[in-house]
């Protein structure tokens, strides 16, 4: 069994962690049971088993499985502590457990941690917010003879289902929804139940070296939306500066537009009743607390400034946004994944669908976002960084490339191989294109080179972000080719296969009541690509039900208005509309 996995890895094929766990549970005889104490001080058990190992290579593979499982648990659930139960006579398992402090760098500072230790940086920031520093995370090894059963905890909600009530709140208010991503920001404002103005702004936050470079554009765009929405509310929408709302408008053009619209609004300039924000990082109690994503890479690598101080400025972005809401208004922030789930839940509830199990969703774009929302609209206060899940313990050749190389399976933030960041989002499409097309479809590969979508620099190949960011054009190129080329079609089937593995791992670790998945983002914008991804998922899990957040999602008045818009699509702006309703949730809670 172990030898089969090792041979598969050497052939540069994926070795899915799900398959390894299933094989180990079936044939393993050595207990390596994990008892995870969660933030609410309840416990969750993961009774892992290990097989007998006959060589250092097999021992290393078994260790990689254990490290990946713990890393996935920390990345999604988080923990106060993890107890490891092993057999007293199993010296190898005991040594593996004792070595976890070194692997996860529990004693190191945030700045010193690398690889697996990065998950503890996020965990510590959450512990600081939720438990006010009451606990320091730790591993504890115990003998399996001392193990006691862990009572599984049923999902709890905090009150009545609220999804269907939120669209009514939007009918007489001025509201803003903001969807912040890794390649763009999308904003839309609602005035008395009508989507009045839209704005799309391209950016590359991973290149920012200071917090202000991220914060200032968000605040400027919010101010611009406030001025335009005020004009709409006064019946003077014709005076909106259309040049400022052009997708390619410069900072100078937007600043001129803000000044002219604010002057035109005069005493009619007003603030939003609520702002909903979708932010691509871990959000707990309206605070941005993750700090280990690709979007803040430039700041983390800037040695001239203290990263924790810089990230602290970003953490309180909602406080800055309060300047644009009324005294009794609300600013509500959550991660882009939960926002996707929340958006789907509101639309389904408005159509009379059963939302008693809540919703579980993914966003497929620059990264893989993951969202889990309970029936009462509450969002579990956990990291839920599923894009960090290590799903592939194989693909040995692709581990050798540096993380910035398109062909690499190494995570941009941690350099760990086999994480979903390089499988289910745009990086996965780029990687698979480089893996298959040079031999299978050389004409398409050559076309990508000629258009500057792939660029060779010595022995490294990248999708350039300067002087022009080519990530969107590159993804759209392969999405278009998916319906014309079998090899390009197979790229999206493989992404679907990875989504099926994602389902298996989220179901095993999180076990949400919601078993279906709603998919958002650029990768599902094309019906052809979505169909291919479903085909690929079906090869591994035929009963998996996935739904695209396209026009079929549109049930509420605001979403139907978006669906009918001549220039924008539901796939593009659904999250921003969902953020409007999320802002309304804050009004309901006031």
XYZ file of C-alpha atoms in Angstrom:
590
model
C 0.000 0.000 0.000
C 2.643 2.537 1.048
C 4.868 1.520 -1.832
C 1.988 2.066 -4.275
C 1.524 5.642 -3.029
C 5.256 6.326 -3.267
C 5.456 5.028 -6.821
C 2.429 7.108 -7.786
C 4.083 10.224 -6.361
C 7.308 9.578 -8.262
C 5.335 9.423 -11.520
C 4.301 13.030 -10.809
C 0.713 11.977 -10.198
C -1.429 13.360 -7.379
C -1.740 11.238 -4.256
C -4.911 12.523 -2.644
C -4.906 12.755 1.135
C -8.438 11.326 1.157
C -7.230 8.123 -0.498
C -4.284 7.874 1.880
C -6.533 8.257 4.919
C -9.016 5.687 3.623
C -6.202 3.197 3.000
C -4.577 3.856 6.370
C -7.901 3.519 8.199
C -8.498 0.205 6.450
C -5.054 -1.332 6.907
C -3.384 0.745 9.611
C -2.866 -0.848 13.030
C -1.130 1.998 14.891
C -3.372 4.588 16.598
C -2.583 8.268 16.138
C -5.764 9.785 17.505
C -6.243 13.546 17.584
C -8.491 15.295 20.104
C -8.867 18.917 19.068
C -10.025 21.481 21.639
C -11.901 24.165 19.683
C -12.313 27.873 20.402
C -15.562 27.297 22.299
C -13.651 24.715 24.421
C -15.615 21.792 22.992
C -13.666 18.870 21.500
C -13.618 17.115 18.153
C -11.978 13.735 17.580
C -10.048 12.534 14.535
C -9.100 8.860 15.146
C -6.264 8.541 12.617
C -4.411 5.265 12.059
C -0.930 4.622 10.700
C 0.381 1.521 8.911
C 3.599 -0.306 9.696
C 6.562 1.333 7.959
C 9.600 -0.552 6.642
C 11.913 2.217 5.487
C 12.758 5.854 6.125
C 10.968 6.756 2.906
C 7.770 5.130 4.151
C 8.177 6.798 7.567
C 8.599 10.173 5.881
C 5.450 9.647 3.808
C 3.409 8.650 6.885
C 4.741 11.742 8.680
C 3.775 13.960 5.735
C 0.229 12.595 6.012
C 0.044 13.394 9.736
C 1.478 16.880 9.269
C -0.963 17.595 6.436
C -3.952 16.413 8.472
C -3.035 18.598 11.453
C -2.294 21.539 9.169
C -5.706 21.167 7.494
C -7.443 21.020 10.864
C -5.652 24.142 12.104
C -6.305 25.945 8.809
C -10.041 25.295 8.936
C -11.207 24.710 12.509
C -8.365 26.260 14.473
C -7.600 24.964 17.967
C -6.778 25.820 21.550
C -4.791 22.606 21.834
C -4.401 19.228 20.156
C -3.948 16.035 22.188
C -2.318 13.092 20.405
C -3.042 9.580 21.656
C -0.551 6.865 20.644
C 0.352 3.375 21.837
C 2.962 3.509 24.604
C 5.021 0.840 22.834
C 4.972 2.564 19.452
C 8.212 4.545 19.643
C 7.956 5.836 16.054
C 4.464 7.250 16.621
C 5.579 8.795 19.913
C 8.562 10.433 18.195
C 6.276 11.727 15.456
C 3.982 13.268 18.072
C 6.872 14.754 20.051
C 8.269 16.317 16.890
C 5.116 18.342 16.160
C 6.313 21.307 18.231
C 9.350 21.613 15.975
C 7.422 21.067 12.719
C 4.762 23.645 13.618
C 7.274 25.944 15.359
C 5.112 26.476 18.434
C 7.881 28.316 20.297
C 8.847 30.633 17.414
C 7.602 34.163 16.852
C 5.162 34.930 14.052
C 7.906 36.550 11.982
C 10.149 33.486 12.309
C 7.581 30.861 11.354
C 7.579 29.232 7.944
C 5.645 26.401 6.298
C 3.358 24.581 8.711
C 3.988 27.237 11.374
C 2.093 29.834 9.356
C -1.181 28.193 10.411
C -0.334 29.005 14.035
C 0.085 32.699 13.188
C -3.571 32.875 12.124
C -4.597 30.675 15.052
C -2.840 32.968 17.545
C -4.468 36.091 16.118
C -7.899 34.455 16.455
C -7.168 33.282 20.015
C -6.210 36.859 20.857
C -9.551 38.196 19.566
C -11.924 35.461 20.756
C -10.282 34.385 24.007
C -8.291 37.549 24.819
C -5.001 35.658 25.088
C -6.375 33.264 27.716
C -4.690 30.299 25.993
C -1.468 29.615 24.117
C -1.811 26.808 21.601
C -0.043 23.556 22.476
C 0.328 19.900 21.540
C 0.008 17.231 24.234
C 0.997 13.573 23.731
C -0.886 10.952 25.781
C -1.153 7.182 25.918
C -4.085 5.667 24.065
C -5.009 3.747 27.214
C -6.013 7.105 28.752
C -8.246 8.067 25.831
C -11.878 8.876 26.619
C -14.701 9.116 24.068
C -15.338 12.578 22.646
C -18.977 13.509 22.396
C -19.692 14.986 18.979
C -21.267 18.429 19.094
C -24.346 19.200 17.039
C -24.305 22.363 14.945
C -26.023 25.114 16.857
C -27.582 28.310 15.586
C -28.162 31.489 17.513
C -31.762 32.184 16.599
C -34.397 32.178 13.916
C -33.651 31.944 10.204
C -33.248 35.461 8.825
C -32.313 35.083 5.171
C -35.761 35.729 3.699
C -36.273 38.854 5.836
C -33.215 40.767 4.625
C -34.326 41.837 1.114
C -37.252 43.744 2.661
C -34.828 45.844 4.709
C -33.106 47.002 1.510
C -36.206 48.570 0.000
C -36.082 51.947 1.742
C -32.393 52.424 2.491
C -29.120 53.537 0.903
C -26.715 50.618 1.083
C -23.272 49.650 -0.207
C -21.843 46.225 -1.005
C -18.071 45.811 -1.465
C -16.417 42.659 -2.806
C -12.631 42.808 -2.424
C -10.616 40.275 -4.397
C -7.030 39.628 -5.369
C -7.318 41.143 -8.843
C -10.166 43.625 -8.452
C -12.663 45.344 -6.167
C -16.342 45.355 -7.115
C -18.815 47.762 -5.525
C -22.511 48.362 -6.018
C -24.864 50.733 -4.213
C -28.573 50.253 -3.641
C -30.865 53.252 -3.244
C -34.425 52.534 -2.068
C -34.409 49.019 -3.476
C -32.703 49.798 -6.796
C -29.112 49.080 -7.781
C -28.033 52.580 -8.691
C -24.331 52.475 -9.464
C -21.557 49.921 -10.073
C -17.779 50.187 -9.975
C -15.022 47.699 -10.855
C -11.439 48.581 -9.932
C -8.427 46.465 -10.876
C -5.504 46.166 -8.486
C -2.671 43.875 -7.366
C -2.553 43.962 -3.540
C 0.135 41.261 -3.345
C 2.555 43.903 -4.622
C 1.711 46.474 -1.928
C 4.462 47.172 0.612
C 2.447 49.360 3.004
C -1.006 49.046 4.567
C -2.105 52.418 3.172
C -1.753 51.111 -0.375
C -4.541 48.636 0.402
C -6.678 50.788 2.667
C -6.689 54.078 0.738
C -8.227 52.755 -2.520
C -11.041 51.054 -0.563
C -11.864 54.276 1.290
C -11.624 56.384 -1.876
C -13.957 54.049 -3.770
C -16.407 54.063 -0.846
C -16.397 57.860 -0.804
C -17.023 57.916 -4.555
C -19.925 55.470 -4.245
C -21.370 57.552 -1.411
C -21.368 60.699 -3.541
C -22.935 58.933 -6.539
C -25.583 57.185 -4.424
C -26.477 60.525 -2.801
C -27.112 62.010 -6.230
C -29.324 59.039 -7.109
C -31.214 59.419 -3.829
C -31.897 63.060 -4.719
C -33.192 62.164 -8.178
C -30.090 63.608 -9.839
C -28.421 60.463 -11.165
C -27.696 62.209 -14.470
C -25.042 64.292 -12.665
C -22.922 61.231 -11.752
C -19.434 61.553 -13.225
C -19.436 58.630 -15.643
C -15.736 59.020 -16.411
C -14.894 58.273 -12.781
C -16.868 55.031 -12.970
C -15.080 53.795 -16.077
C -13.268 50.522 -15.366
C -9.993 52.077 -16.523
C -10.372 55.417 -14.723
C -7.144 56.712 -13.172
C -6.859 57.752 -9.526
C -6.808 61.355 -10.669
C -10.030 60.916 -12.687
C -11.769 59.290 -9.718
C -10.620 62.018 -7.343
C -11.935 64.704 -9.730
C -15.217 62.794 -9.973
C -15.551 62.599 -6.201
C -15.072 66.342 -5.783
C -17.487 67.236 -8.570
C -20.197 64.833 -7.352
C -19.883 65.944 -3.727
C -20.201 69.588 -4.798
C -23.199 68.727 -6.966
C -24.868 66.827 -4.121
C -24.388 69.738 -1.711
C -26.708 69.407 1.266
C -28.078 66.229 -0.298
C -24.805 64.414 0.387
C -25.662 61.667 2.842
C -24.157 58.535 4.334
C -25.024 54.894 3.821
C -27.403 53.156 6.196
C -25.161 50.093 6.070
C -22.066 48.775 4.331
C -21.426 45.093 3.739
C -17.836 44.060 3.021
C -16.453 40.827 1.589
C -12.722 40.617 2.382
C -10.305 37.885 1.236
C -8.878 36.900 4.623
C -9.980 35.456 7.943
C -12.526 37.757 9.600
C -13.591 37.335 13.229
C -16.008 39.757 14.900
C -15.560 42.259 12.047
C -11.759 42.243 12.515
C -9.446 41.024 9.739
C -7.204 38.604 11.644
C -5.576 36.203 9.181
C -2.589 38.009 7.738
C -1.019 35.060 5.911
C -2.679 35.283 2.502
C -1.126 36.053 -0.870
C -2.781 39.481 -0.838
C -0.451 40.722 1.933
C 2.690 39.041 0.585
C 4.351 42.341 -0.340
C 3.870 43.737 3.171
C 5.134 40.552 4.835
C 8.290 40.664 2.733
C 8.942 44.376 3.329
C 11.732 44.300 5.920
C 11.724 48.090 6.287
C 8.418 48.048 8.192
C 6.975 45.978 11.029
C 4.441 43.627 9.450
C 2.302 43.180 12.565
C 1.960 46.953 12.818
C 1.043 47.227 9.128
C -1.456 44.384 9.320
C -2.973 45.926 12.435
C -4.017 48.912 10.307
C -5.777 46.604 7.852
C -7.388 44.626 10.664
C -9.577 47.596 11.658
C -10.697 48.547 8.134
C -14.323 48.420 9.294
C -13.625 51.213 11.784
C -12.382 53.376 8.903
C -15.507 52.568 6.874
C -17.768 53.744 9.701
C -17.051 57.294 8.536
C -19.357 56.560 5.591
C -22.404 55.215 7.513
C -25.031 57.001 9.567
C -24.734 57.224 13.352
C -27.032 54.228 13.815
C -25.770 52.452 10.695
C -23.786 49.244 10.434
C -20.570 48.036 8.826
C -20.488 44.256 8.468
C -17.437 42.331 7.269
C -16.811 38.675 6.507
C -14.519 36.561 4.369
C -15.370 36.201 0.677
C -16.177 32.500 1.140
C -18.848 32.958 3.826
C -20.179 35.883 1.795
C -20.719 33.513 -1.130
C -22.617 31.093 1.096
C -24.607 33.933 2.643
C -25.531 35.314 -0.795
C -26.759 31.924 -1.997
C -28.769 31.421 1.192
C -30.595 34.763 0.831
C -31.478 34.105 -2.808
C -32.681 30.570 -2.131
C -34.677 31.584 0.951
C -36.382 34.399 -0.984
C -37.470 31.815 -3.555
C -38.996 29.676 -0.808
C -36.290 27.012 -0.824
C -35.374 25.059 2.301
C -32.356 26.660 3.999
C -32.664 24.730 7.243
C -29.192 23.240 6.763
C -27.538 26.561 6.024
C -25.192 26.870 3.047
C -21.686 25.855 2.064
C -20.048 27.570 -0.900
C -16.754 28.161 -2.687
C -15.457 31.090 -4.700
C -13.171 30.138 -7.574
C -11.032 33.060 -8.634
C -7.615 34.329 -7.622
C -7.813 31.926 -4.670
C -10.274 29.319 -3.450
C -12.636 30.955 -0.979
C -14.790 28.820 1.288
C -17.983 29.837 3.037
C -20.135 28.208 5.656
C -23.215 29.955 7.001
C -25.724 28.564 9.494
C -29.517 28.873 9.074
C -29.789 31.945 11.321
C -27.281 33.871 9.210
C -24.433 33.378 11.690
C -21.003 32.393 10.424
C -18.836 29.973 12.429
C -15.939 31.894 13.968
C -13.155 29.685 12.655
C -10.284 30.236 10.159
C -11.907 28.239 7.322
C -8.804 28.716 5.145
C -9.631 25.725 2.988
C -7.449 27.046 0.165
C -4.541 26.045 2.424
C -5.689 22.409 2.630
C -2.952 19.997 1.605
C -4.787 17.549 -0.643
C -1.900 16.114 -2.708
C 0.952 14.194 -1.071
C 2.413 13.236 -4.462
C 3.274 15.075 -7.695
C 6.981 14.969 -6.860
C 8.266 16.686 -10.012
C 6.020 19.728 -9.563
C 7.305 20.228 -6.006
C 10.729 21.090 -7.400
C 9.668 24.376 -9.013
C 9.669 27.612 -6.974
C 6.218 28.763 -5.887
C 6.095 31.657 -8.368
C 6.654 29.279 -11.291
C 3.378 28.442 -13.021
C 4.282 24.724 -12.944
C 4.729 24.613 -9.168
C 2.351 23.047 -6.644
C 4.012 24.976 -3.809
C 1.884 27.481 -1.889
C 2.744 31.160 -2.466
C 2.512 31.973 1.249
C 3.914 28.900 2.984
C 5.854 27.143 0.203
C 4.127 23.910 1.281
C 3.325 21.602 -1.659
C -0.037 20.225 -2.678
C -2.378 22.882 -1.263
C -5.668 23.795 -2.920
C -4.308 27.236 -3.789
C -2.584 25.612 -6.789
C -5.453 23.275 -7.719
C -8.956 24.784 -7.685
C -8.479 28.451 -8.580
C -6.814 30.331 -11.428
C -3.335 29.094 -10.453
C -4.595 25.543 -10.951
C -5.721 26.376 -14.488
C -2.356 27.954 -15.298
C -0.434 25.002 -13.842
C -2.441 22.385 -15.717
C -2.118 24.345 -18.958
C 1.676 24.313 -18.626
C 1.632 20.640 -17.658
C -0.354 19.371 -20.648
C -0.476 21.870 -23.508
C 3.201 22.055 -24.625
C 2.955 18.416 -25.741
C -0.760 17.855 -26.313
C -1.762 21.211 -27.877
C 1.477 23.030 -28.865
C -0.434 25.492 -31.069
C -2.507 26.758 -28.113
C 0.585 26.858 -25.913
C 2.428 28.900 -28.548
C -0.537 31.270 -28.817
C -0.414 31.849 -25.061
C 3.291 32.705 -25.335
C 2.733 35.066 -28.246
C -0.009 36.933 -26.335
C 2.306 37.340 -23.330
C 0.102 35.198 -21.090
C 3.036 32.952 -20.200
C 6.547 34.425 -20.030
C 9.817 32.528 -19.653
C 12.535 34.149 -17.519
C 15.489 31.805 -17.578
C 14.197 28.462 -16.312
C 11.087 29.932 -14.714
C 7.708 30.541 -16.355
C 5.152 32.973 -14.948
C 1.953 34.827 -15.758
C 3.199 38.447 -15.627
C 1.611 41.047 -13.356
C 3.743 43.972 -14.593
C 3.683 46.260 -16.488
C 0.204 44.838 -17.112
C -1.523 42.231 -14.964
C -2.158 39.293 -17.312
C -3.857 36.944 -14.852
C -7.419 37.736 -15.934
C -6.625 37.615 -19.682
C -4.759 34.337 -19.179
C -7.653 32.709 -17.349
C -10.190 33.983 -19.874
C -8.012 32.660 -22.724
C -8.108 29.100 -21.383
C -11.776 29.350 -20.413
C -12.590 30.236 -24.019
C -10.417 27.398 -25.315
C -12.143 24.899 -23.001
C -15.050 24.595 -25.413
C -12.777 24.258 -28.456
C -9.963 21.969 -27.302
C -10.159 18.565 -25.609
C -6.936 19.216 -23.689
C -8.189 22.585 -22.439
C -11.499 20.975 -21.548
C -9.602 18.383 -19.515
C -7.971 21.200 -17.524
C -11.380 22.148 -16.143
C -12.373 18.519 -15.595
C -9.249 18.153 -13.444
C -10.242 21.268 -11.480
C -13.614 19.576 -10.939
C -11.846 16.452 -9.691
C -9.956 18.604 -7.190
C -13.285 20.102 -6.081
C -14.561 16.604 -5.361
C -11.519 15.992 -3.139
C -12.206 19.368 -1.510
C -15.734 18.175 -0.732
C -14.390 14.977 0.831
C -11.948 16.846 3.055
C -14.356 19.590 4.169
C -16.981 16.960 4.924
C -14.509 14.908 6.976
C -13.095 17.797 9.015
C -16.076 20.181 9.267
C -19.052 17.868 8.624
C -21.521 20.627 7.713
C -25.211 19.747 7.515
C -25.247 21.359 4.071
C -23.889 18.767 1.632
C -24.418 20.643 -1.627
C -21.966 23.262 -2.902
C -22.663 26.605 -4.575
C -19.785 27.893 -6.713
C -19.009 31.562 -7.340
C -16.308 33.409 -9.248
C -14.709 33.725 -12.649
C -14.212 29.993 -13.200
C -17.964 29.386 -13.191
C -18.822 32.431 -15.296
C -18.688 30.186 -18.377
C -21.440 27.511 -18.550
C -19.041 25.339 -20.559
C -16.351 25.472 -17.881
C -18.868 24.812 -15.110
C -20.206 21.774 -16.984
C -16.675 20.444 -17.459
C -15.886 20.917 -13.762
C -19.038 19.017 -12.839
C -18.011 16.220 -15.206
C -14.599 16.042 -13.537
C -16.107 16.031 -10.055
C -18.485 13.280 -11.116
C -15.585 11.023 -12.060
C -14.625 10.895 -8.411
C -17.911 11.602 -6.607
C -20.935 11.007 -8.851
C -23.489 12.150 -6.270
C -21.874 15.540 -5.585
C -24.340 18.368 -6.270
C -22.799 21.685 -7.312
C -24.583 24.835 -8.421
C -23.182 27.782 -10.343
C -23.869 31.271 -9.046
C -25.128 32.479 -12.412
C -28.471 33.911 -13.465
C -30.196 30.943 -11.838
C -29.195 32.423 -8.496
C -31.211 35.587 -9.111
C -34.389 35.594 -7.029
C -34.387 38.794 -4.973
C -35.184 42.139 -6.601
C -31.589 43.376 -6.396
C -30.131 40.218 -7.905
C -32.714 40.241 -10.704
C -31.725 43.822 -11.488
C -28.110 42.670 -11.712
C -29.102 39.765 -13.970
C -30.857 42.189 -16.332
C -27.948 44.648 -16.485
C -26.470 44.997 -19.993
C -22.868 45.397 -18.826
C -22.486 43.333 -15.641
C -23.263 39.714 -14.758
C -24.394 37.809 -11.690
C -21.139 35.833 -11.780
C -19.229 39.116 -11.494
C -21.234 41.132 -8.954
C -23.239 38.561 -6.970
C -20.885 38.869 -3.992
C -21.284 42.658 -3.947
C -25.090 42.325 -3.952
C -24.826 39.684 -1.225
C -22.705 42.144 0.765
C -25.598 44.632 0.631
C -27.836 42.065 2.327
C -25.060 41.233 4.791
C -25.002 44.903 5.745
C -28.760 44.648 6.340
C -28.065 41.795 8.753
C -26.148 44.341 10.826
C -29.172 46.651 10.866
C -31.329 43.781 12.042
C -28.918 43.069 14.877
C -28.752 46.694 16.043
